[in-house]
Coordinates of C-alpha atoms and ligand atoms in Angstrom, one line a residue:
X1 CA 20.6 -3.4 -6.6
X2 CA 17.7 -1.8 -4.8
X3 CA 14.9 -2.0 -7.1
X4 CA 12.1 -0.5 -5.1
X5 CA 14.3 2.5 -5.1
X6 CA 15.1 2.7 -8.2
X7 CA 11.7 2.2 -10.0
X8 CA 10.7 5.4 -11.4
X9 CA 7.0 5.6 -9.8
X10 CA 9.2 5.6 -6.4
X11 CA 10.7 9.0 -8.0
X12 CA 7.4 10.6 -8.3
X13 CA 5.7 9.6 -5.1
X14 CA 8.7 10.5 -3.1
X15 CA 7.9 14.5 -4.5
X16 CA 4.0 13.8 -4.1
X17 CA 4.7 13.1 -0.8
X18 CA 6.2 15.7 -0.1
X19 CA 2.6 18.0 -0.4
X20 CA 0.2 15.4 0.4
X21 CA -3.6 16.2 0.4
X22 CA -4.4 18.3 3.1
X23 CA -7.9 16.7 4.3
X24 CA -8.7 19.5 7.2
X25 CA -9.2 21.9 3.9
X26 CA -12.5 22.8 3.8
X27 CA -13.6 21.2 0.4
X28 CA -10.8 18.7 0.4
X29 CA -13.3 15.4 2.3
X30 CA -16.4 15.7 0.1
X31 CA -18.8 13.7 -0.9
X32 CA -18.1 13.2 -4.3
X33 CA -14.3 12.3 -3.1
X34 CA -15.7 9.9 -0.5
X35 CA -17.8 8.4 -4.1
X36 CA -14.7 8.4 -6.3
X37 CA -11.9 7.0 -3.7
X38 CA -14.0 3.7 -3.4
X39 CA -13.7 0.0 -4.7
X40 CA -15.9 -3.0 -4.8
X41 CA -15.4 -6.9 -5.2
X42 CA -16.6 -10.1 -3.7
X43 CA -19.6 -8.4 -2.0
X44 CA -16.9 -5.7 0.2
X45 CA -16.7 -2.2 -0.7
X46 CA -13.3 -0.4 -0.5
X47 CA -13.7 3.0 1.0
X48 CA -10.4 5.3 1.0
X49 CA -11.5 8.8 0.6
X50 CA -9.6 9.3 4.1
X51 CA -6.4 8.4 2.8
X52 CA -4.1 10.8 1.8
X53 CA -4.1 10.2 -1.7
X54 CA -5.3 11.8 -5.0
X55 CA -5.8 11.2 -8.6
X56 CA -1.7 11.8 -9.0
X57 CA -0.9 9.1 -6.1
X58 CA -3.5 6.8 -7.1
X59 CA -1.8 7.2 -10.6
X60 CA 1.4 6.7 -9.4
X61 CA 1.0 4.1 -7.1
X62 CA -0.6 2.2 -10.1
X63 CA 2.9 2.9 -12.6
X64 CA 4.4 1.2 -9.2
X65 CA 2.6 -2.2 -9.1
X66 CA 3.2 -1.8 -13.4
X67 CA 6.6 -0.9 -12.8
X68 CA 7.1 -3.8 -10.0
X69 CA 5.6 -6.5 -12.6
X70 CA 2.9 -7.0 -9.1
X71 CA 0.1 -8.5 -10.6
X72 CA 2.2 -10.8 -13.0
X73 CA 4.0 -11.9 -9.7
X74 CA 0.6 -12.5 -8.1
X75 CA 0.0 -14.7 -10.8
X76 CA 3.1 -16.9 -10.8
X77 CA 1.9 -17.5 -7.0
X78 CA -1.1 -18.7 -8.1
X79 CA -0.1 -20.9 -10.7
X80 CA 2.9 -22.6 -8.5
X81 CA 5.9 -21.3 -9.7
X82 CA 8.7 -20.9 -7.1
X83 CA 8.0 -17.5 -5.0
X84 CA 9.8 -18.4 -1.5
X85 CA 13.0 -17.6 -2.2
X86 CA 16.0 -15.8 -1.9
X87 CA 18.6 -15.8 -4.9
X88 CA 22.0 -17.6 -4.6
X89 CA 21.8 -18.1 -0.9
X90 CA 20.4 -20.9 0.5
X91 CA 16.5 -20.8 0.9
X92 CA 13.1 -22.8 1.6
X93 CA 13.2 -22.3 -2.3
X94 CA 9.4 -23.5 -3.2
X95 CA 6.1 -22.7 -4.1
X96 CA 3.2 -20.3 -1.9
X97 CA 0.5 -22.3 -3.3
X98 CA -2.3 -21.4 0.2
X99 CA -4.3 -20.3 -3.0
X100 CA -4.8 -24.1 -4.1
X101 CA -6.4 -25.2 -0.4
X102 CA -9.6 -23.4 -1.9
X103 CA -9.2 -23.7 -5.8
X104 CA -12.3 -25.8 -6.1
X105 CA -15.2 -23.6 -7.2
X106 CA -15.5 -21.7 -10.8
X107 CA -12.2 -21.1 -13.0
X108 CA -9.5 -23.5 -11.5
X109 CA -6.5 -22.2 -12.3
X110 CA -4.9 -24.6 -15.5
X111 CA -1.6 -24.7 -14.9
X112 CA -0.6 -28.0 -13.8
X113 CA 1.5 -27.3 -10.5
X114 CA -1.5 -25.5 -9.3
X115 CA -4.2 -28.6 -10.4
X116 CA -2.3 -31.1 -8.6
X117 CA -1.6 -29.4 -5.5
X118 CA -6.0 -28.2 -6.0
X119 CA -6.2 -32.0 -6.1
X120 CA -3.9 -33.4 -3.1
X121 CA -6.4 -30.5 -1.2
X122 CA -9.0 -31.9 -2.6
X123 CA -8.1 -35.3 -1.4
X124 CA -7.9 -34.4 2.3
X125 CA -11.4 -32.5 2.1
X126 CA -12.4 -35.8 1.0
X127 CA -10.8 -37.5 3.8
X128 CA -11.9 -35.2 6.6
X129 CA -15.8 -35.4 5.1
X130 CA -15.4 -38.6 5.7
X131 CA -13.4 -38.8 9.0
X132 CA -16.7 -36.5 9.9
X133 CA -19.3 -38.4 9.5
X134 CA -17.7 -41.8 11.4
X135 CA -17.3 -39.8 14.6
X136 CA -20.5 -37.7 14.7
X137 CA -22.4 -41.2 13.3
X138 CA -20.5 -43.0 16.5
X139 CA -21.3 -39.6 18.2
X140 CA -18.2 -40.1 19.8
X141 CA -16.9 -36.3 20.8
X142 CA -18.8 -33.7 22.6
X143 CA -15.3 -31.9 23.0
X144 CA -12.5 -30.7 20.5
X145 CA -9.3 -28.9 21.8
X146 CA -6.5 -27.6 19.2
X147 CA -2.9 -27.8 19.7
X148 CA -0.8 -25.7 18.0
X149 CA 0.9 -22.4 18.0
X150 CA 1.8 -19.3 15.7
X151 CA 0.0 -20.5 12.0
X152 CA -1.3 -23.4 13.6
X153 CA -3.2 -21.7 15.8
X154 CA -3.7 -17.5 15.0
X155 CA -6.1 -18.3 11.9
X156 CA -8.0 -21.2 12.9
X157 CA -8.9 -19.5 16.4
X158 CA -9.5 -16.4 15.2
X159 CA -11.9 -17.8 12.1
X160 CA -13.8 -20.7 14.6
X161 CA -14.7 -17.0 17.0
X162 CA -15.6 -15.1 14.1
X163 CA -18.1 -17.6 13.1
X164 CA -18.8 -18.8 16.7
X165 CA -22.7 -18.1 16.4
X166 CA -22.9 -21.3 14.1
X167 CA -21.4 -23.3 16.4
X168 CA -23.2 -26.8 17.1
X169 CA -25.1 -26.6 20.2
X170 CA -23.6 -30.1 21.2
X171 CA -20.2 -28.9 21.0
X172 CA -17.4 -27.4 23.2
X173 CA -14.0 -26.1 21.3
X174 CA -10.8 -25.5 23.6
X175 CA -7.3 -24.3 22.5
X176 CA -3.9 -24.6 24.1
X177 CA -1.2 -22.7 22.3
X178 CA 1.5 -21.5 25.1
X179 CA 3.9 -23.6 27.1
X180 CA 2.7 -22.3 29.7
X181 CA 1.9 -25.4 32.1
X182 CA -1.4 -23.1 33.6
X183 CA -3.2 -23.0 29.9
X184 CA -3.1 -26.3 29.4
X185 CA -4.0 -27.2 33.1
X186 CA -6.8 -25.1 33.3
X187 CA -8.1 -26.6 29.6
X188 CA -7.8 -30.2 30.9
X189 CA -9.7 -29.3 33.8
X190 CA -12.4 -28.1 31.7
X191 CA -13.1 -31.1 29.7
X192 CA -14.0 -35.0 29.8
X193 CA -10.9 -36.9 27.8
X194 CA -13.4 -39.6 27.3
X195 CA -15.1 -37.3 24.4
X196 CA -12.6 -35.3 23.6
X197 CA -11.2 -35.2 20.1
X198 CA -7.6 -33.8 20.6
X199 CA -6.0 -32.2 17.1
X200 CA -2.5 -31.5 17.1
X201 CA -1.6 -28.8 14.5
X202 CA 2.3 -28.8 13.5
X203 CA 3.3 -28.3 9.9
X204 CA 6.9 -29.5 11.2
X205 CA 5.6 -31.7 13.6
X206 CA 8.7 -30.6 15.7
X207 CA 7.8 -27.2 17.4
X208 CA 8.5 -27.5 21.6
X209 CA 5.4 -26.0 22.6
X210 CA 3.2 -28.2 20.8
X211 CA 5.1 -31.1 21.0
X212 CA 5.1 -30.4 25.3
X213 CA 1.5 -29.9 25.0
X214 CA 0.6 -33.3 23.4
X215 CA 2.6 -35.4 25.7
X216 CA 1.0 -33.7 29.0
X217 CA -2.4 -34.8 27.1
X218 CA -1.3 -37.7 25.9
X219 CA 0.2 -38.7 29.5
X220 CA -3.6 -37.4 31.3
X221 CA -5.2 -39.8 28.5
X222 CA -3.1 -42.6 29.6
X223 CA -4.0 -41.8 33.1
X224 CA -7.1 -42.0 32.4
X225 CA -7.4 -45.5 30.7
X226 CA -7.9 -43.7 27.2
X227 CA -6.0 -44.8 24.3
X228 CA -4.4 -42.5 22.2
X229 CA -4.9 -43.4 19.4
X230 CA -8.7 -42.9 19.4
X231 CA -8.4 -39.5 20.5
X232 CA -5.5 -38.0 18.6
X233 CA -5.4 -36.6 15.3
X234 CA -2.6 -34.9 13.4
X235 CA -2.4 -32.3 11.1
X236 CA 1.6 -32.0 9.5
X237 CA 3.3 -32.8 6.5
X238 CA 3.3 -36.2 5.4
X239 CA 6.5 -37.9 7.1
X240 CA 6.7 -35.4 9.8
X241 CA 6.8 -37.2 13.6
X242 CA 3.6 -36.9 13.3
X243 CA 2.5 -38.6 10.5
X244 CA 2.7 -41.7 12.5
X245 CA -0.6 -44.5 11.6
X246 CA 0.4 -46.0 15.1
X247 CA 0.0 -43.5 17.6
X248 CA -3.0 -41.5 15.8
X249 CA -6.7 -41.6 15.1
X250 CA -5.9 -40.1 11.9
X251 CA -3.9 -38.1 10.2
X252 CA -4.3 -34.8 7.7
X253 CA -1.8 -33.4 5.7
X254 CA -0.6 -30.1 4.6
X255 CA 2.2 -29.6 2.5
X256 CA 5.7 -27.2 2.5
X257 CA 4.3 -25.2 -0.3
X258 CA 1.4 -24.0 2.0
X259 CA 2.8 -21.6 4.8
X260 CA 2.0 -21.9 8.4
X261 CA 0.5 -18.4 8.4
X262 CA -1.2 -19.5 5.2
X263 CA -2.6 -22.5 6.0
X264 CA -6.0 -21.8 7.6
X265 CA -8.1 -23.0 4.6
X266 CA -6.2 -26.2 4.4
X267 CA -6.7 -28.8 7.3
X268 CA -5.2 -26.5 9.8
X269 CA -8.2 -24.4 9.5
X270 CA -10.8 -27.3 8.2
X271 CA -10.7 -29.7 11.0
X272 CA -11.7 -27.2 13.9
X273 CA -14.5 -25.3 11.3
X274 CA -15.6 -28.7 10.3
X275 CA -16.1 -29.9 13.7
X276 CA -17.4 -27.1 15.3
X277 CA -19.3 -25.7 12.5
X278 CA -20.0 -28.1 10.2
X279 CA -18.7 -29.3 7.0
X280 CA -20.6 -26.8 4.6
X281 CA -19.7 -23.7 6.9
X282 CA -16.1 -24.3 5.7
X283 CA -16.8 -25.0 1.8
X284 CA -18.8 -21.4 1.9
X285 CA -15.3 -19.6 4.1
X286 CA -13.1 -21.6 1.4
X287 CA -15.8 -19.9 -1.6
X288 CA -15.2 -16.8 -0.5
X289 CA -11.6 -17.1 0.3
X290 CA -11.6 -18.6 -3.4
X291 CA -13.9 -15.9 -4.8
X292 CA -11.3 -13.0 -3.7
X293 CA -8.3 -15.2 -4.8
X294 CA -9.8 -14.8 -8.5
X295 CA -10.6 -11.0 -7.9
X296 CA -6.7 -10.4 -7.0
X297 CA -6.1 -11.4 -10.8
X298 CA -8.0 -8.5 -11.9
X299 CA -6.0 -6.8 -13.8
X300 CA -8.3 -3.1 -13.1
X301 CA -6.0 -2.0 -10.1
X302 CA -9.2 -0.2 -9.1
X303 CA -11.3 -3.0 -8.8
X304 CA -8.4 -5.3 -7.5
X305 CA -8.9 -4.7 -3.3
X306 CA -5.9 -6.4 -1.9
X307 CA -3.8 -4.9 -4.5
X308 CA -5.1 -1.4 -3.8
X309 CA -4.9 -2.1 0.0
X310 CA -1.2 -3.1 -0.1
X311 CA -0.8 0.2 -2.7
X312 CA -2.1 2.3 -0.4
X313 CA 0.3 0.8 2.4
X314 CA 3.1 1.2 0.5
X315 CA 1.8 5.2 0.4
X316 CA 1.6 5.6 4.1
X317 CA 4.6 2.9 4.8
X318 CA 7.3 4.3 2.5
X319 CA 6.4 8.0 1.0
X320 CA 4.6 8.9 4.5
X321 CA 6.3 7.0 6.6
X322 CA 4.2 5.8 9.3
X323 CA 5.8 2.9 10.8
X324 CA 2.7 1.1 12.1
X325 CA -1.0 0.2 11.6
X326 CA -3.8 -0.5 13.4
X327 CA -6.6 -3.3 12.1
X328 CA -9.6 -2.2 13.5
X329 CA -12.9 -4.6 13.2
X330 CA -15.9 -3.0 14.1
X331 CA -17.2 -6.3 14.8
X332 CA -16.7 -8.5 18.6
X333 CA -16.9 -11.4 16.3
X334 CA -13.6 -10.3 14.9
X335 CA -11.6 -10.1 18.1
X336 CA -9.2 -12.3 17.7
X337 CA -8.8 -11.2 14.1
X338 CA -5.9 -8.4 14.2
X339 CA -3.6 -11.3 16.3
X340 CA -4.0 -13.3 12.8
X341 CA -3.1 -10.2 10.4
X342 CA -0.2 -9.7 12.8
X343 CA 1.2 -12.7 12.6
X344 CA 0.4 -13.0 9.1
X345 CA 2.0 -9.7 8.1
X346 CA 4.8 -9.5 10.8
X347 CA 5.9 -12.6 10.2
X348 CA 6.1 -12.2 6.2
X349 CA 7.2 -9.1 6.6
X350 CA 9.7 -8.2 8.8
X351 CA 11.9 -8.7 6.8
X352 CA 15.4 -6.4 6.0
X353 CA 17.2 -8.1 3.1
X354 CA 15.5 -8.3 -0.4
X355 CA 15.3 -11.1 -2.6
X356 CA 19.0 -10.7 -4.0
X357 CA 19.7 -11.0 0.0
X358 CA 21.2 -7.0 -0.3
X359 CA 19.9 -5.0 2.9
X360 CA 17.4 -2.9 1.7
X361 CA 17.1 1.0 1.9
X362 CA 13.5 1.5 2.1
X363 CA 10.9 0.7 5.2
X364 CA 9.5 -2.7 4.7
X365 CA 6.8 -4.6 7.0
X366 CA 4.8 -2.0 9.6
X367 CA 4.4 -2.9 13.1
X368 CA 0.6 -4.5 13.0
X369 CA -1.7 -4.3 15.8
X370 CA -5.5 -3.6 16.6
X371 CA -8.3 -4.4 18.7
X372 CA -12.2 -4.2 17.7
X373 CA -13.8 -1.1 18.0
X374 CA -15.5 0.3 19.5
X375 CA -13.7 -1.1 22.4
X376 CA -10.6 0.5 20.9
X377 CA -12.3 4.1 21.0
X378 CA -12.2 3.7 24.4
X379 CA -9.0 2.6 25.8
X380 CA -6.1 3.3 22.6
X381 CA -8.0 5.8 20.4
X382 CA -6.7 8.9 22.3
X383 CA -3.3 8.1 20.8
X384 CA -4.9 8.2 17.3
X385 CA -6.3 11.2 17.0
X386 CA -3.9 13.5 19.2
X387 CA -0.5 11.4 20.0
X388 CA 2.7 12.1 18.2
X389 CA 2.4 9.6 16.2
X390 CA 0.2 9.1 13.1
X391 CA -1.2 5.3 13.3
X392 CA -2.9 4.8 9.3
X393 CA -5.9 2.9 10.6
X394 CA -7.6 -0.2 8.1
X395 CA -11.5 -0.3 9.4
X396 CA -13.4 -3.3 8.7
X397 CA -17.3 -3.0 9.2
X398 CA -20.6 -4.6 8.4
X399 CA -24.1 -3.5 7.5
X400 CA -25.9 -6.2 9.3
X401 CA -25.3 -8.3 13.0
X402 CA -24.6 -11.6 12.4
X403 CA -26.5 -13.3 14.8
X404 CA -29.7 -11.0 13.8
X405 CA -30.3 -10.0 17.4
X406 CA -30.7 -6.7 17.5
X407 CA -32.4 -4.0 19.9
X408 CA -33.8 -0.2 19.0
X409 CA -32.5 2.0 21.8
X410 CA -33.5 6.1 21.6
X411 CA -34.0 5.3 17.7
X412 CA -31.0 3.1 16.3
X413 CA -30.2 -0.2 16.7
X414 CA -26.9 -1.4 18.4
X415 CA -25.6 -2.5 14.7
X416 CA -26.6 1.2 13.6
X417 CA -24.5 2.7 16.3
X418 CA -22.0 0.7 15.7
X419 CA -21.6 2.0 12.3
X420 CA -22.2 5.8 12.9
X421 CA -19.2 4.9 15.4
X422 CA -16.9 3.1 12.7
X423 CA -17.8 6.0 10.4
X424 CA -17.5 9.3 12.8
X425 CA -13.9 7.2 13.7
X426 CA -12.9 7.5 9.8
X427 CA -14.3 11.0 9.6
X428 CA -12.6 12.2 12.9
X429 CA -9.0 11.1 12.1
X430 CA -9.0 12.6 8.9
X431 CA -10.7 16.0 9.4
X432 CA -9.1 16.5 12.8
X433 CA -10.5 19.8 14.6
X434 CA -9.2 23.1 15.1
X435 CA -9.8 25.2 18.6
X436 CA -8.3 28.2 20.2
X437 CA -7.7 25.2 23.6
X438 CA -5.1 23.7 22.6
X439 CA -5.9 20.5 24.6
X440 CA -9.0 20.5 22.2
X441 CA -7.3 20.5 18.8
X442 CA -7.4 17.4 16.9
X443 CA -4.4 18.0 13.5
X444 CA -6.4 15.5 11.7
X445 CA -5.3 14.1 8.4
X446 CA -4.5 11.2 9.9
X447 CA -5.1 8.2 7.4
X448 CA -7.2 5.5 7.4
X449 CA -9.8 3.4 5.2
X450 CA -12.8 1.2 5.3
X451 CA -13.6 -2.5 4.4
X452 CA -17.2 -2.7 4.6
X453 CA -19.4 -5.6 3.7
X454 CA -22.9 -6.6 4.2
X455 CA -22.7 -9.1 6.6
X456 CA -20.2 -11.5 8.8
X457 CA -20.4 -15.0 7.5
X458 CA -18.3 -17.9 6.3
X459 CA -18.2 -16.0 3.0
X460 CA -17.2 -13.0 3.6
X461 CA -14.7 -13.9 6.2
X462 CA -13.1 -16.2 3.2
X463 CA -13.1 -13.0 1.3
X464 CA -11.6 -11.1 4.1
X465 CA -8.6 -13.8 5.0
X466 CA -7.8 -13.9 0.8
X467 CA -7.9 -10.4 0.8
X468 CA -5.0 -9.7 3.8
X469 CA -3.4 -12.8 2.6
X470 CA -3.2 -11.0 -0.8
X471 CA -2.5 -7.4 0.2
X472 CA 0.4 -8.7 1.9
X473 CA 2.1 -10.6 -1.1
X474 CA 1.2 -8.5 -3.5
X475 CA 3.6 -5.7 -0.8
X476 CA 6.4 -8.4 -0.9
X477 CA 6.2 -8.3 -4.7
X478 CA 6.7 -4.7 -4.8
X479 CA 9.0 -4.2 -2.2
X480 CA 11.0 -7.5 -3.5
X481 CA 11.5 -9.3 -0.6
X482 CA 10.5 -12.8 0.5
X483 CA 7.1 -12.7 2.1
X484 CA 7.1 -16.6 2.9
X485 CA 9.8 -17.4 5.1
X486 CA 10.7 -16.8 8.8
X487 CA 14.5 -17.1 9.4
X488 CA 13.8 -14.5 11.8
X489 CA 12.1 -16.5 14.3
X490 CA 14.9 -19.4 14.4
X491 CA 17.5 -17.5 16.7
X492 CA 15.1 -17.3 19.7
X493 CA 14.5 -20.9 19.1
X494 CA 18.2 -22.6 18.9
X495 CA 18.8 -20.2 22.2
X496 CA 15.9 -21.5 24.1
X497 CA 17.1 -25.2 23.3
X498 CA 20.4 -23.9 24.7
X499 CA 19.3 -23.1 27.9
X500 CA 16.6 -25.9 27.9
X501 CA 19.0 -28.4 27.3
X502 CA 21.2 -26.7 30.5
X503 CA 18.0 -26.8 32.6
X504 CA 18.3 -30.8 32.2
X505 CA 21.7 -31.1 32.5
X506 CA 21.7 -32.4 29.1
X507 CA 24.4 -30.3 27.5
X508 CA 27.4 -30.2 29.4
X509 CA 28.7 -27.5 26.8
X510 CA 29.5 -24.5 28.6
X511 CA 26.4 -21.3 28.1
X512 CA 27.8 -18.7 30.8
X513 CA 25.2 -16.1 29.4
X514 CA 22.3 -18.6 30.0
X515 CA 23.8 -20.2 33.4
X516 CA 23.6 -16.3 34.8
X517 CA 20.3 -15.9 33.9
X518 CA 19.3 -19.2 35.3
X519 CA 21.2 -18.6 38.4
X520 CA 18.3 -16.2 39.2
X521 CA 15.4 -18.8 39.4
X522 CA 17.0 -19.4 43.2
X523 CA 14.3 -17.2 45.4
Ligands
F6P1 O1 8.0 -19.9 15.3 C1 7.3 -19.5 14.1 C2 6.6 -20.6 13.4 O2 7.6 -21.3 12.7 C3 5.5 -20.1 12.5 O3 5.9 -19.7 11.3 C4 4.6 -21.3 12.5 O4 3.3 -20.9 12.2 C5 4.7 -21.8 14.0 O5 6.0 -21.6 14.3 C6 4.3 -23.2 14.2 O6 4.9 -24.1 13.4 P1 4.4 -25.6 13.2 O7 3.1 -25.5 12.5 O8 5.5 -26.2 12.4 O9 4.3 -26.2 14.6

């Protein structure tokens, strides 16, 4: 049973796709297209006049998320009901409840699953207010450095740089997230363990690199006369390894309904933005987060962004067949930004077997990756406009700097040229550019769209998280597979043990494979 396939809005997008709108047609990009094919909520406008949709697509695509029961989906997610599954086959089999880390502000959701996981949330917001003001009271940490790697480290480094220019003068964050001995070396070189808070981030508590990681701390602590215990704190589910009142300063919990991709609004997230930031810099990124959650009920597809984001897609994933996407910030404070939506979509959805566990017969998950622009326009963008491929391109932008520094050069200001670039970039790719040089012809029609707001701060960058967060299940639910698991990423894992455990002549079970390859470590 392949139900994407078989829904009849597939039927009709397959033949629209066939004759797609042809942008490079004079009349086809005007401005009262570039008015129509645009969407607003939580203070971002939705700009996809460059896509290669019309009123017929648009129409279709809606029948799809109908067709696909999408929204009602969404809904169950938000309410608690069990969405991380895979039917008669054994599976993590539980809620996706990220939604209740920031349920807090107007319109809680009733239903009971979703209050009493709002109010276990609510209870470690409570505890890490307090945790808060003990140490900067005792003024006891100039220093913070995370520990953590994949979910528990993607979203809360990307969100601390994207709201960097709030950071407490007084304070210095530092992240280790490889195994690699040289990033942590070159970390604990940089800081004084006697006021360093160290937070280890594990939902498992059990992953290798982070585990490594806090015993080469914990070992330089011990050098140095520290004590654990008043340096360390965890963040992992409660009876993890570590979830253990001896050996930490304290000890925040997270839950297996929450995903590690998903988890940057809970503690994961809150601990860093609280210390670095300050406590009321995460409430605002946890309104907005919460703000867009509410909007993704809106039952308008129009006015519902992540569903018309992950609609759109669907279009250039499965009826145009692009296999990738690039996430393009126009914003520096966003660098780190498309290494989060990678994670968070590659991870969710790479994904070959639908919820039934049948191998599907339709693309799933695109290959995700970006860089901020216009830094991009200068090292990948050739590819984009005149490479064989056709890379759909999701802009983010904002009217206003967020630092308010800005300088007037030959008439604009650096945010204003920013802008003009972000814009001429969307123009560009879609319109393309004939010429009688070859070299100089640009095919155009080459999709993208715009996510523009106002500004960069903790509210909008809630919005922003909510809204990829959303885009993303709202695809699973249509394409019917299971966005919240990663049984892809064990494999790697159980082999690397393997060879690990030959490397300390711990397993004296033969691996010739991994013996070969280790045979060339001799120089
Ligand atoms: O290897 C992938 C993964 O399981 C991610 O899903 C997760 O975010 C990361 O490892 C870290 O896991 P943990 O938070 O349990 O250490």
């Amino acid at each position: 049973m392949h139900m994407f396939s078989q829904y009849h809005a597939t039927e009709k997008l397959k033949k629209l796709a066939q004759h797609p709108i042809d942008l490079t047609q004079p009349g086809s990009l005007t401005p009262e297209r570039i008015q129509k094919f645009s969407s607003a909520a939580c203070g971002f406008k939705f700009l996809y006049a460059t896509e290669r949709v019309t009123e017929h697509v648009m129409q279709s695509l809606t029948d799809l998320a109908r067709e696909s029961n999408a929204l009602n989906q969404m809904k169950q997610m938000q309410d608690g009901e069990v969405v991380n599954f895979i039917h008669n086959f054994p599976s993590e089999n539980r809620p996706a409840l990220h939604t209740a880390t920031r349920d807090f502000f107007e319109n809680q959701n009733p239903s009971e699953k979703a209050k009493e996981a709002a109010h276990l949330c609510l209870n470690e917001i409570n505890k890490l207010k307090a945790f808060m003001k003990t140490i900067e009271s005792e003024n006891r940490f100039t220093d913070l450095i995370m520990i953590g790697i994949g979910g528990s480290d993607l979203g809360p480094r990307a969100h601390f740089i994207a709201l960097q220019h709030l950071k407490k003068p007084n304070v210095n964050i530092h992240f280790i997230s490889n195994i690699d001995p040289d990033e942590t070396a070159l970390v604990l070189r940089s800081v004084n363990l006697k006021k360093t808070l160290v937070v280890i981030v594990s939902k498992t508590g059990t992953t290798l690199e982070t585990l490594t990681n806090e015993a080469i701390v914990r070992n330089r602590l011990e050098q140095e006369k520290l004590d654990p215990a008043k340096h360390i704190v965890t963040i992992s589910m409660p009876g993890s390894p570590l979830d253990n009142p001896e050996k930490y300063l304290e000890r925040f919990y997270i839950w297996d309904w929450i995903g590690g991709r998903f988890s940057t609004t809970a503690m994961v997230g809150g601990v860093l933005l609280s210390f670095a930031l300050g406590f009321d810099v995460y409430w605002e990124f946890l309104r907005g987060a919460n703000c867009m959650d509410k909007a993704t009920l809106n039952m308008d597809v129009k006015q519902n962004l992540p569903l018309l984001g992950a609609l759109i897609g669907i279009w250039n994933r499965n009826f145009l067949h692009y296999p990738t996407l690039a996430i393009i910030p126009y914003s520096q404070a966003l660098t780190r930004y498309p290494a989060h939506i990678q994670q968070l979509d590659m991870e969710s959805h790479g994904k070959r077997i639908d919820i039934y566990g049948n191998t599907v017969n339709y693309e799933t998950g695109p290959v995700i990756w970006g860089e901020p622009g216009t830094n991009a326009q200068h090292s990948f963008f050739q590819l984009l406009h005149q490479g064989t491929d056709v890379v759909p391109v999701e802009f983010i932008g904002f009217t206003e700097s967020q630092t308010g520094e800005d300088f007037k050069f030959e008439g604009t200001t650096s945010q204003e040229k920013l802008l003009a670039n972000l814009f001429a970039q969307n123009l560009a790719l879609a319109l393309g550019q004939k010429n009688d040089n070859p070299n100089k012809v640009f095919p155009g029609n080459r999709p993208s769209h715009i996510l523009l707001a106002k500004q960069l701060t903790p509210f909008t960058l809630g919005c922003l998280l909510s809204y990829f967060e959303h885009k993303i299940a709202f695809q699973g639910f249509i394409w019917n597979i299971n966005s919240f698991d990663q049984e892809g990423v064990q494999l790697g894992k159980v082999t690397a043990n393997k060879i690990i455990a030959r490397l300390a002549n711990k397993s004296s079970e033969p691996y010739p494979l991994g013996d070969a390859l280790l045979a060339n470590l001799e120089f």
